[in-house]
Amino acid sequence: LSILGNPLSPEVNQGPQIDKEQYDKILALIESGKKEGAKLECGGGPGGDRGFFIQPTVFSDVTDDMRIAKEEIFGPVQQIMKFKTIEEVIKRANNTHYGLAAAVFTKDIDKALTFAAALQAGTVWVNCYSAVSAQSPFGGFKMSGNGRELGEYGLHEYTEVKTVTIKIPQKNS
């Protein structure tokens, strides 16, 4: 159950989109999913009559060539895609320009570790999603982000490495 509202309220578990541009982008991607043949299981529209809220949306029968499978949505949209082997999943998941984050839900820890190691994503969650901490670096691969935030690696964004080489004159020269 999704409770829309002020994200600072403890009972709320879904806030609004950041601005109208992002709101419109997500709704356009939802419409593209419908037009391209994905099956809308739930949601698919604005969430309420005020603000930039969007209903939690789930699509099934999603194929790799659909926009909702290829683009970063950054909104409450879930795509369900069928697969046969973990190798197929890894190949398909890596066949993108993006690699910010991914999640795998499984009871088999060996499969989860295989997936996490092979996936070209900056963060991989196992049996959870969007769990972040200040100590864990966050950032993507490929076109998803530039560098890392948080953790020790996040501090490197504020530094520049420089090499200075000096030839020291020898005595009596």
Short mmCIF file of C-alpha atoms in Angstrom, two decimals:
data_model
loop_
_atom_site.label_atom_id
_atom_site.label_comp_id
_atom_site.label_asym_id
_atom_site.label_seq_id
_atom_site.Cartn_x
_atom_site.Cartn_y
_atom_site.Cartn_z
CA LEU A 1 0.00 0.00 0.00
CA SER A 2 1.42 3.35 -1.00
CA ILE A 3 0.71 6.35 1.19
CA LEU A 4 1.30 9.54 -0.78
CA GLY A 5 2.16 12.79 0.95
CA ASN A 6 4.89 14.80 2.58
CA PRO A 7 7.97 12.54 2.56
CA LEU A 8 9.01 13.91 5.97
CA SER A 9 5.87 12.46 7.59
CA PRO A 10 6.59 9.07 9.21
CA GLU A 11 3.41 7.45 7.86
CA VAL A 12 4.13 8.47 4.25
CA ASN A 13 6.09 6.08 2.03
CA GLN A 14 5.93 7.95 -1.29
CA GLY A 15 6.54 11.63 -1.87
CA PRO A 16 6.00 13.73 -4.99
CA GLN A 17 8.32 13.99 -7.97
CA ILE A 18 10.94 16.73 -7.72
CA ASP A 19 9.33 19.07 -10.29
CA LYS A 20 6.84 19.27 -13.18
CA GLU A 21 9.49 18.33 -15.74
CA GLN A 22 10.22 15.02 -13.98
CA TYR A 23 6.52 14.42 -13.35
CA ASP A 24 5.73 14.90 -17.06
CA LYS A 25 8.69 12.70 -18.09
CA ILE A 26 7.48 9.81 -15.93
CA LEU A 27 3.89 10.09 -17.17
CA ALA A 28 5.19 10.15 -20.78
CA LEU A 29 7.22 6.99 -20.13
CA ILE A 30 4.15 5.32 -18.62
CA GLU A 31 2.17 6.22 -21.75
CA SER A 32 4.96 4.84 -23.94
CA GLY A 33 4.77 1.55 -22.03
CA LYS A 34 1.05 1.30 -22.75
CA LYS A 35 1.49 2.19 -26.44
CA GLU A 36 4.41 -0.21 -26.93
CA GLY A 37 2.37 -3.17 -25.66
CA ALA A 38 3.37 -3.65 -22.03
CA LYS A 39 0.51 -4.81 -19.82
CA LEU A 40 -0.41 -2.26 -17.17
CA GLU A 41 -1.03 -4.22 -13.96
CA CYS A 42 -1.75 -1.26 -11.68
CA GLY A 43 -1.35 2.50 -11.41
CA GLY A 44 -0.41 4.37 -14.53
CA GLY A 45 -1.53 7.90 -13.77
CA PRO A 46 -1.34 10.89 -11.47
CA GLY A 47 -1.64 10.21 -7.75
CA GLY A 48 -4.30 12.57 -6.51
CA ASP A 49 -5.40 15.97 -7.73
CA ARG A 50 -2.61 18.11 -6.21
CA GLY A 51 1.15 18.10 -6.50
CA PHE A 52 3.49 15.99 -8.60
CA PHE A 53 2.39 12.61 -7.26
CA ILE A 54 2.27 9.54 -9.50
CA GLN A 55 0.51 6.28 -8.68
CA PRO A 56 2.82 3.33 -8.09
CA THR A 57 2.81 1.67 -11.51
CA VAL A 58 3.59 -1.92 -12.48
CA PHE A 59 3.97 -3.23 -16.03
CA SER A 60 4.29 -6.87 -17.08
CA ASP A 61 5.04 -8.32 -20.53
CA VAL A 62 7.85 -5.78 -20.91
CA THR A 63 10.41 -6.40 -23.65
CA ASP A 64 13.97 -5.12 -23.91
CA ASP A 65 13.18 -2.74 -26.79
CA MET A 66 10.53 -0.75 -24.89
CA ARG A 67 11.41 2.72 -23.57
CA ILE A 68 10.37 1.71 -20.04
CA ALA A 69 13.02 -1.03 -20.18
CA LYS A 70 15.79 1.12 -21.67
CA GLU A 71 15.50 4.52 -19.98
CA GLU A 72 16.13 5.62 -16.41
CA ILE A 73 12.69 6.52 -15.08
CA PHE A 74 13.45 7.80 -11.55
CA GLY A 75 9.84 7.35 -10.52
CA PRO A 76 7.41 4.78 -9.09
CA VAL A 77 7.38 2.48 -12.13
CA GLN A 78 8.24 -1.23 -11.98
CA GLN A 79 8.84 -3.39 -15.05
CA ILE A 80 8.40 -7.16 -14.86
CA MET A 81 10.47 -9.00 -17.45
CA LYS A 82 10.64 -12.78 -17.87
CA PHE A 83 13.93 -14.67 -18.17
CA LYS A 84 15.20 -18.25 -18.26
CA THR A 85 18.78 -18.15 -16.94
CA ILE A 86 20.88 -15.87 -14.75
CA GLU A 87 23.33 -15.49 -17.65
CA GLU A 88 20.49 -14.13 -19.79
CA VAL A 89 19.50 -11.67 -17.06
CA ILE A 90 23.06 -10.39 -16.70
CA LYS A 91 23.51 -9.99 -20.45
CA ARG A 92 20.21 -8.15 -20.81
CA ALA A 93 20.76 -5.97 -17.74
CA ASN A 94 24.21 -4.93 -18.98
CA ASN A 95 22.91 -4.14 -22.48
CA THR A 96 22.15 -0.52 -21.61
CA HIS A 97 23.81 2.88 -21.54
CA TYR A 98 23.02 3.16 -17.83
CA GLY A 99 24.17 1.48 -14.65
CA LEU A 100 23.21 3.42 -11.55
CA ALA A 101 21.67 0.70 -9.40
CA ALA A 102 20.01 -2.70 -9.54
CA ALA A 103 18.37 -5.18 -7.23
CA VAL A 104 18.02 -8.93 -7.17
CA PHE A 105 15.53 -10.84 -5.06
CA THR A 106 16.44 -14.47 -4.48
CA LYS A 107 16.82 -17.10 -1.78
CA ASP A 108 20.02 -18.34 -3.45
CA ILE A 109 22.95 -16.26 -2.14
CA ASP A 110 25.34 -17.77 -4.70
CA LYS A 111 23.13 -16.51 -7.54
CA ALA A 112 22.87 -13.13 -5.86
CA LEU A 113 26.66 -12.84 -5.58
CA THR A 114 27.14 -13.96 -9.19
CA PHE A 115 24.63 -11.35 -10.32
CA ALA A 116 26.17 -8.60 -8.19
CA ALA A 117 29.70 -9.30 -9.43
CA ALA A 118 28.75 -9.44 -13.12
CA LEU A 119 26.32 -6.54 -13.24
CA GLN A 120 27.63 -3.22 -14.55
CA ALA A 121 25.97 -1.08 -11.88
CA GLY A 122 27.36 1.17 -9.17
CA THR A 123 25.10 -0.30 -6.49
CA VAL A 124 23.48 -3.73 -6.29
CA TRP A 125 20.94 -4.46 -3.58
CA VAL A 126 20.11 -8.05 -2.63
CA ASN A 127 16.60 -8.73 -1.29
CA CYS A 128 16.03 -5.02 -0.66
CA TYR A 129 15.99 -1.76 -2.58
CA SER A 130 17.16 1.79 -2.00
CA ALA A 131 18.96 1.01 1.25
CA VAL A 132 21.67 3.65 1.56
CA SER A 133 24.04 4.74 4.28
CA ALA A 134 26.50 7.59 4.58
CA GLN A 135 29.39 5.11 4.68
CA SER A 136 28.53 3.38 1.39
CA PRO A 137 29.67 5.00 -1.86
CA PHE A 138 26.83 5.67 -4.30
CA GLY A 139 27.14 6.38 -8.01
CA GLY A 140 26.71 4.70 -11.34
CA PHE A 141 28.55 3.09 -14.20
CA LYS A 142 28.39 4.16 -17.85
CA MET A 143 26.12 7.20 -18.39
CA SER A 144 24.65 7.02 -14.88
CA GLY A 145 26.39 9.60 -12.84
CA ASN A 146 29.89 10.90 -12.56
CA GLY A 147 31.98 9.67 -9.67
CA ARG A 148 30.68 8.65 -6.26
CA GLU A 149 28.80 10.28 -3.43
CA LEU A 150 29.03 9.27 0.23
CA GLY A 151 31.65 7.21 2.00
CA GLU A 152 35.40 7.66 1.63
CA TYR A 153 35.10 7.59 -2.17
CA GLY A 154 32.74 10.57 -2.03
CA LEU A 155 35.53 12.66 -0.52
CA HIS A 156 37.68 12.05 -3.58
CA GLU A 157 35.27 14.23 -5.57
CA TYR A 158 36.65 17.21 -3.66
CA THR A 159 40.30 16.49 -4.31
CA GLU A 160 42.67 16.72 -7.25
CA VAL A 161 45.74 14.55 -7.55
CA LYS A 162 48.85 16.28 -8.81
CA THR A 163 52.32 14.99 -9.53
CA VAL A 164 55.25 17.38 -9.15
CA THR A 165 58.69 16.19 -10.26
CA ILE A 166 61.76 18.24 -9.41
CA LYS A 167 65.25 17.56 -10.56
CA ILE A 168 67.43 18.39 -7.60
CA PRO A 169 70.73 19.93 -8.59
CA GLN A 170 73.74 17.95 -7.51
CA LYS A 171 76.27 19.54 -5.22
CA ASN A 172 79.18 21.18 -7.05
CA SER A 173 77.41 21.40 -10.35
#
